[in-house]
Amino acid sequence: MIFVLKPGVPLEKIEQFQQMIESRGFKTFLSTGTEHNVVCLIGNTAAIDLDLVVQNSDIVEYGKRVTEPYKAVNRTVHPEDTMVNAGGVTIGEGLFQVIAGPCSVESEEQIIEVAKSVKASGATMLRGGAFKPRTSPYAFMGLHEEGLRLLLTAKKETGLPVVTEIMNQTQLPLFEDIDVIQVGARNMQNFDLLKEVGRFNKPVLLKRGLANTLEELLMSAEYIMSAGNSQVILCERGIRTFETATRNTLDLSVIPLLKQKSHLPVIVDPSHAAGLRGLVAPLARAAVAVGADGLMIETHNDPARALCDGAQSLDLVQFRDFMKDIKRRISFEGKRVAAN
Ligand code: PEP
Ligand code: MN
């Protein structure tokens, strides 16, 4: 249940209203917007007489029941697009960001070369895994702390904010200087991790699980937001289907649907969706056309020798050409790719 407040109500009165509701055993949170502030009630609100609350309050414009199980991430609660500030780069509401970089950080030379090149081509953020979730326990699992350090060196050299994946909450202290914490597909429903990144004051890039529904993705985002962190970016990265010709199947329809249901920015990772570099550009174009707020593109200086996901990685020249084309399409959609 939400209560949309009249414009210009002082914070003190809003807090009194929240306390009154909370004294009846509900949790509330305030969602602030440019036009309206909204008080959202969490809990079983069936016993609340919505009309009575509206009649008895001089600060409420109207009330509404939110039927979906996700509340904080729901567009009903926050009609405007949320803009996420990721290390000085804003994503959402017309500001489009391209995150590029290797699947994993492999060496200082590699990450610096990739960072400089993708920046020159127009990428606005750098990615690179330091802790890699791998299907095989014998595969390369990243450089761990050293990988994070190298990523921060690349940030220093280029000024690009960095995005990297966390595997469990015990690693959080290592992520103090990281700009965006990625919760990967395999951890989308690691609820303890979601709660902890929700208490940590950093933007979170939440990737959709391999076989998770739109509602499950939004409920995972709800875990992060309800723990206090509203800086969440959603990412569609392909789901498991019967099709084996591609690594996953990019679910294009979920992108506009997520944007309708939620106010959070939505980005697309065509690299992990396709698993094939030849499909990255066409799928990225499709993502832009259906309203994505950003892209994540695996890019490597030497894909043939990559320690992870070489087959889906663009090389540096391919990425440069990709950016030339994608920038035109982004501006055709009325959006800007810019570091602010
Ligand atoms: C990644 O982005 O490095 C990654 C492992 O992706 P996903 O979690 O989507 O598989
Ligand atoms: Mn990868």
Coordinates of C-alpha atoms and ligand atoms in Angstrom, one line a residue:
M1 CA 0.0 0.0 0.0
I2 CA 1.3 3.5 -0.8
F3 CA 0.2 7.0 0.2
V4 CA 1.1 9.7 -2.3
L5 CA 1.6 12.9 -0.3
K6 CA 0.6 16.4 -1.3
P7 CA 3.4 18.6 -2.6
G8 CA 5.5 20.5 -0.2
V9 CA 4.7 18.6 3.0
P10 CA 7.5 19.2 5.5
L11 CA 9.7 16.2 6.5
E12 CA 8.6 16.5 10.2
K13 CA 4.9 15.9 9.2
I14 CA 5.9 13.0 7.0
E15 CA 7.8 11.4 9.9
Q16 CA 4.8 11.8 12.2
F17 CA 2.6 10.1 9.6
Q18 CA 5.2 7.3 9.2
Q19 CA 5.3 6.9 13.0
M20 CA 1.5 6.7 13.2
I21 CA 1.5 3.9 10.6
E22 CA 4.4 2.1 12.2
S23 CA 2.7 2.1 15.6
R24 CA 0.2 -0.2 14.0
G25 CA 2.9 -2.8 13.3
F26 CA 3.9 -1.9 9.7
K27 CA 7.3 -1.0 8.2
T28 CA 7.3 2.1 6.1
F29 CA 9.8 3.8 3.8
L30 CA 9.7 7.2 2.1
S31 CA 10.3 7.3 -1.6
T32 CA 11.2 10.9 -2.7
G33 CA 10.4 12.2 -6.1
T34 CA 10.6 15.5 -7.8
E35 CA 6.8 15.9 -7.9
H36 CA 5.5 13.8 -5.1
N37 CA 6.8 12.0 -2.1
V38 CA 5.3 8.6 -1.4
V39 CA 5.1 6.7 1.9
C40 CA 5.1 3.0 1.2
L41 CA 3.8 0.4 3.7
I42 CA 5.3 -3.1 4.0
G43 CA 3.4 -5.9 5.6
N44 CA 0.0 -7.4 5.4
T45 CA -2.0 -4.3 4.8
A46 CA -5.4 -6.0 4.3
A47 CA -6.6 -4.7 7.7
I48 CA -5.9 -1.1 6.8
D49 CA -8.9 1.0 5.7
L50 CA -7.2 3.0 2.9
D51 CA -10.0 5.6 2.6
L52 CA -10.0 6.2 6.3
V53 CA -6.3 6.9 6.4
V54 CA -6.7 9.4 3.5
Q55 CA -9.7 11.1 5.2
N56 CA -7.9 11.4 8.5
S57 CA -4.7 12.9 7.2
D58 CA -4.1 16.4 5.9
I59 CA -0.9 15.5 4.1
V60 CA -2.1 12.6 2.0
E61 CA -3.3 13.2 -1.6
Y62 CA -4.4 9.6 -2.3
G63 CA -3.7 6.0 -1.3
K64 CA -3.3 2.9 -3.5
R65 CA -2.8 -0.8 -3.0
V66 CA 0.3 -2.2 -4.6
T67 CA -0.6 -5.7 -5.5
E68 CA 2.8 -6.9 -6.7
P69 CA 5.1 -8.5 -4.1
Y70 CA 7.9 -6.0 -4.9
K71 CA 7.3 -2.6 -3.4
A72 CA 10.4 -0.4 -3.2
V73 CA 11.5 -1.3 -6.8
N74 CA 7.9 -0.8 -8.1
R75 CA 7.3 2.1 -10.5
T76 CA 4.0 2.7 -8.8
V77 CA 5.9 3.8 -5.7
H78 CA 8.4 5.8 -7.6
P79 CA 7.0 6.9 -11.0
E80 CA 10.2 8.7 -12.1
D81 CA 13.2 6.8 -13.4
T82 CA 15.9 6.2 -10.8
M83 CA 19.3 7.5 -11.8
V84 CA 22.2 5.7 -10.4
N85 CA 25.5 7.5 -9.9
A86 CA 28.3 5.0 -10.5
G87 CA 31.6 6.6 -9.5
G88 CA 30.7 9.9 -11.1
V89 CA 28.9 8.4 -14.1
T90 CA 25.1 8.6 -14.1
I91 CA 23.0 5.9 -15.6
G92 CA 19.3 6.2 -16.3
E93 CA 16.7 8.6 -17.7
G94 CA 18.4 9.3 -21.0
L95 CA 22.0 8.8 -19.8
F96 CA 23.3 5.7 -21.5
Q97 CA 26.5 4.0 -20.3
V98 CA 28.7 1.4 -21.9
I99 CA 30.7 -0.8 -19.6
A100 CA 33.5 -2.6 -21.4
G101 CA 36.4 -4.8 -20.4
P102 CA 37.6 -8.3 -20.2
C103 CA 35.8 -11.2 -18.5
S104 CA 38.7 -11.4 -16.0
V105 CA 41.6 -9.2 -15.1
E106 CA 44.6 -11.2 -16.2
S107 CA 47.6 -8.9 -15.8
E108 CA 48.5 -5.3 -15.4
E109 CA 49.5 -4.9 -19.1
Q110 CA 46.2 -6.5 -20.2
I111 CA 43.8 -4.4 -18.1
I112 CA 45.7 -1.1 -18.7
E113 CA 45.8 -1.7 -22.5
V114 CA 42.1 -2.6 -22.6
A115 CA 41.1 0.3 -20.3
K116 CA 42.9 2.9 -22.3
S117 CA 41.6 1.6 -25.6
V118 CA 37.9 1.2 -24.6
K119 CA 38.0 4.6 -23.1
A120 CA 39.3 6.1 -26.3
S121 CA 36.5 4.3 -28.2
G122 CA 33.9 5.8 -25.9
A123 CA 33.2 3.3 -23.1
T124 CA 32.3 5.1 -19.9
M125 CA 33.0 2.3 -17.4
L126 CA 35.5 -0.5 -17.1
R127 CA 34.6 -4.1 -16.1
G128 CA 36.9 -7.0 -15.2
G129 CA 36.4 -10.0 -12.9
A130 CA 38.8 -10.5 -10.0
F131 CA 36.6 -13.2 -8.4
K132 CA 35.2 -15.5 -11.1
P133 CA 32.4 -17.9 -10.6
R134 CA 33.4 -20.9 -12.8
T135 CA 31.5 -24.0 -13.7
S136 CA 34.7 -26.1 -13.4
P137 CA 36.7 -26.1 -10.2
Y138 CA 39.8 -26.5 -12.4
A139 CA 39.2 -23.3 -14.4
F140 CA 40.9 -19.9 -13.9
M141 CA 39.1 -18.2 -11.0
G142 CA 40.6 -14.7 -11.3
L143 CA 43.5 -12.9 -9.5
H144 CA 41.4 -12.1 -6.4
E145 CA 42.8 -9.2 -4.4
E146 CA 45.5 -8.6 -7.0
G147 CA 42.8 -8.4 -9.7
L148 CA 41.0 -5.7 -7.7
R149 CA 44.3 -3.8 -7.2
L150 CA 45.0 -3.9 -11.0
L151 CA 41.5 -2.8 -11.7
L152 CA 42.0 0.2 -9.5
T153 CA 45.3 0.9 -11.2
A154 CA 43.5 1.0 -14.5
K155 CA 40.9 3.4 -13.0
K156 CA 43.7 5.7 -11.9
E157 CA 45.3 5.6 -15.4
T158 CA 42.0 6.3 -17.2
G159 CA 39.5 7.8 -14.8
L160 CA 37.0 5.1 -15.8
P161 CA 34.8 3.9 -12.8
V162 CA 35.1 0.2 -12.3
V163 CA 32.6 -2.6 -12.0
T164 CA 33.5 -6.0 -10.6
E165 CA 31.8 -9.1 -9.3
I166 CA 31.5 -10.1 -5.6
M167 CA 31.1 -13.8 -4.8
N168 CA 30.2 -13.6 -1.1
Q169 CA 29.6 -11.1 1.6
T170 CA 32.9 -11.8 3.4
Q171 CA 34.6 -10.0 0.4
L172 CA 32.8 -6.7 1.0
P173 CA 35.7 -4.9 2.8
L174 CA 37.8 -5.5 -0.3
F175 CA 35.2 -3.5 -2.4
E176 CA 35.5 -0.2 -0.6
D177 CA 37.2 1.5 -3.6
I178 CA 35.2 -0.3 -6.3
D179 CA 32.6 1.9 -7.9
V180 CA 29.9 -0.7 -8.7
I181 CA 29.5 -4.1 -7.1
Q182 CA 28.3 -6.8 -9.5
V183 CA 26.1 -9.6 -8.2
G184 CA 26.4 -12.2 -10.9
A185 CA 23.7 -14.4 -12.4
R186 CA 24.7 -17.3 -10.2
N187 CA 24.3 -15.3 -7.0
M188 CA 21.1 -13.5 -7.9
Q189 CA 19.2 -15.4 -5.2
N190 CA 22.0 -15.5 -2.7
F191 CA 19.8 -13.7 -0.2
D192 CA 22.5 -13.2 2.5
L193 CA 24.7 -11.5 -0.1
L194 CA 21.8 -9.3 -1.3
K195 CA 21.1 -8.2 2.2
E196 CA 24.7 -7.3 2.8
V197 CA 25.2 -5.3 -0.4
G198 CA 21.9 -3.6 0.5
R199 CA 23.6 -2.3 3.7
F200 CA 26.8 -1.3 1.8
N201 CA 26.9 2.2 0.4
K202 CA 27.7 1.4 -3.2
P203 CA 25.7 1.0 -6.4
V204 CA 24.9 -2.7 -7.2
L205 CA 24.7 -4.2 -10.7
L206 CA 22.3 -7.1 -10.3
K207 CA 22.4 -9.7 -13.1
R208 CA 19.4 -11.9 -13.8
G209 CA 19.8 -15.5 -12.9
L210 CA 20.2 -18.2 -15.5
A211 CA 16.7 -19.5 -15.0
N212 CA 15.0 -16.7 -13.1
T213 CA 11.8 -14.9 -13.9
L214 CA 11.2 -11.1 -14.1
E215 CA 9.5 -11.2 -10.7
E216 CA 12.3 -13.1 -9.1
L217 CA 14.8 -10.6 -10.4
L218 CA 12.7 -7.7 -9.0
M219 CA 12.3 -9.5 -5.7
S220 CA 16.1 -9.8 -5.5
A221 CA 16.4 -6.1 -6.2
E222 CA 13.8 -5.6 -3.5
Y223 CA 16.1 -7.3 -1.0
I224 CA 18.9 -4.8 -1.8
M225 CA 16.5 -1.8 -1.7
S226 CA 14.7 -2.8 1.5
A227 CA 18.1 -3.1 3.2
G228 CA 18.6 0.6 2.5
N229 CA 20.4 0.8 -0.9
S230 CA 18.4 2.3 -3.7
Q231 CA 21.3 2.4 -6.1
V232 CA 20.5 -0.7 -8.1
I233 CA 21.0 -1.4 -11.8
L234 CA 19.3 -4.4 -13.3
C235 CA 21.0 -6.5 -16.0
E236 CA 19.5 -8.9 -18.6
R237 CA 22.2 -11.3 -19.6
G238 CA 20.3 -14.1 -21.3
I239 CA 18.4 -17.1 -19.8
R240 CA 18.5 -20.9 -20.2
T241 CA 16.2 -22.2 -22.9
F242 CA 16.1 -25.3 -25.1
E243 CA 18.2 -23.5 -27.6
T244 CA 21.9 -24.6 -27.7
A245 CA 23.1 -22.6 -30.6
T246 CA 23.8 -19.7 -28.3
R247 CA 25.1 -19.8 -24.8
N248 CA 21.9 -18.4 -23.5
T249 CA 18.8 -16.7 -25.0
L250 CA 18.7 -13.0 -24.7
D251 CA 15.2 -12.1 -23.4
L252 CA 14.5 -8.9 -25.2
S253 CA 10.9 -8.6 -24.0
V254 CA 12.0 -8.4 -20.4
I255 CA 13.8 -5.1 -21.0
P256 CA 10.7 -2.9 -21.7
L257 CA 8.7 -4.9 -19.2
L258 CA 11.2 -4.3 -16.5
K259 CA 11.2 -0.6 -17.3
Q260 CA 7.4 -0.6 -17.1
K261 CA 7.3 -2.5 -13.8
S262 CA 10.3 -0.8 -12.1
H263 CA 12.0 2.6 -11.9
L264 CA 15.5 1.1 -11.8
P265 CA 17.8 1.4 -14.8
V266 CA 18.2 -1.7 -17.0
I267 CA 21.3 -2.6 -18.9
V268 CA 22.0 -5.5 -21.2
D269 CA 24.9 -7.9 -21.5
P270 CA 24.8 -9.4 -25.0
S271 CA 28.2 -11.1 -24.5
H272 CA 27.1 -13.6 -21.9
A273 CA 23.7 -13.9 -23.6
A274 CA 25.1 -15.0 -27.0
G275 CA 28.5 -16.5 -26.1
L276 CA 29.5 -15.6 -29.7
R277 CA 31.3 -12.4 -30.6
G278 CA 29.5 -12.2 -33.9
L279 CA 26.1 -11.7 -32.2
V280 CA 27.2 -9.0 -29.7
A281 CA 26.7 -6.0 -32.0
P282 CA 23.3 -7.1 -33.4
L283 CA 21.9 -8.0 -29.9
A284 CA 23.3 -4.7 -28.6
R285 CA 21.5 -2.8 -31.3
A286 CA 18.3 -4.6 -30.4
A287 CA 18.8 -3.8 -26.7
V288 CA 19.1 -0.1 -27.5
A289 CA 16.0 -0.2 -29.7
V290 CA 13.9 -1.7 -26.9
G291 CA 14.9 0.9 -24.3
A292 CA 18.0 -0.4 -22.5
D293 CA 19.8 2.2 -20.4
G294 CA 23.3 0.7 -21.0
L295 CA 25.4 -2.2 -22.2
M296 CA 28.0 -4.4 -20.8
I297 CA 30.4 -5.7 -23.5
E298 CA 33.3 -8.1 -22.9
T299 CA 36.3 -6.7 -24.7
H300 CA 39.8 -8.2 -24.7
N301 CA 43.2 -7.2 -26.2
D302 CA 43.8 -10.7 -27.4
P303 CA 40.6 -12.8 -27.3
A304 CA 42.2 -15.9 -28.7
R305 CA 44.4 -16.1 -25.6
A306 CA 41.8 -14.9 -23.0
L307 CA 41.7 -17.0 -19.8
C308 CA 37.9 -16.7 -19.8
D309 CA 35.2 -16.1 -22.3
G310 CA 37.4 -15.3 -25.3
A311 CA 34.8 -16.6 -27.8
Q312 CA 32.3 -13.9 -26.9
S313 CA 34.9 -11.1 -26.4
L314 CA 35.3 -8.3 -29.0
D315 CA 38.9 -7.3 -29.7
L316 CA 39.9 -3.6 -29.3
V317 CA 39.4 -2.8 -33.0
Q318 CA 36.0 -4.5 -33.1
F319 CA 35.0 -2.6 -30.0
R320 CA 36.0 0.7 -31.6
D321 CA 33.8 0.0 -34.6
F322 CA 31.0 -1.3 -32.4
M323 CA 31.0 2.0 -30.5
K324 CA 30.9 4.1 -33.6
D325 CA 27.7 2.4 -34.7
I326 CA 26.1 2.1 -31.2
K327 CA 26.6 5.8 -30.4
R328 CA 24.6 6.7 -33.5
R329 CA 21.8 4.4 -32.4
I330 CA 21.8 5.7 -28.9
S331 CA 21.4 9.3 -30.1
F332 CA 18.7 8.1 -32.5
E333 CA 16.8 6.9 -29.4
G334 CA 17.2 10.4 -27.9
K335 CA 19.8 9.2 -25.3
R336 CA 23.3 10.3 -24.6
V337 CA 26.4 8.2 -24.0
A338 CA 28.5 10.4 -21.8
A339 CA 30.5 10.3 -18.6
N340 CA 28.0 12.9 -17.3
Ligands
PEP1 C1 30.4 -11.7 -15.7 O1 29.8 -10.7 -16.0 O2 31.6 -11.8 -15.6 C2 29.6 -12.9 -15.4 C3 30.1 -14.0 -14.8 O3 28.4 -12.8 -15.9 P1 27.0 -13.7 -15.4 O4 27.0 -13.6 -14.0 O5 25.9 -12.9 -16.2 O6 27.2 -15.0 -16.0
MN2 MN 32.5 -13.6 -18.9

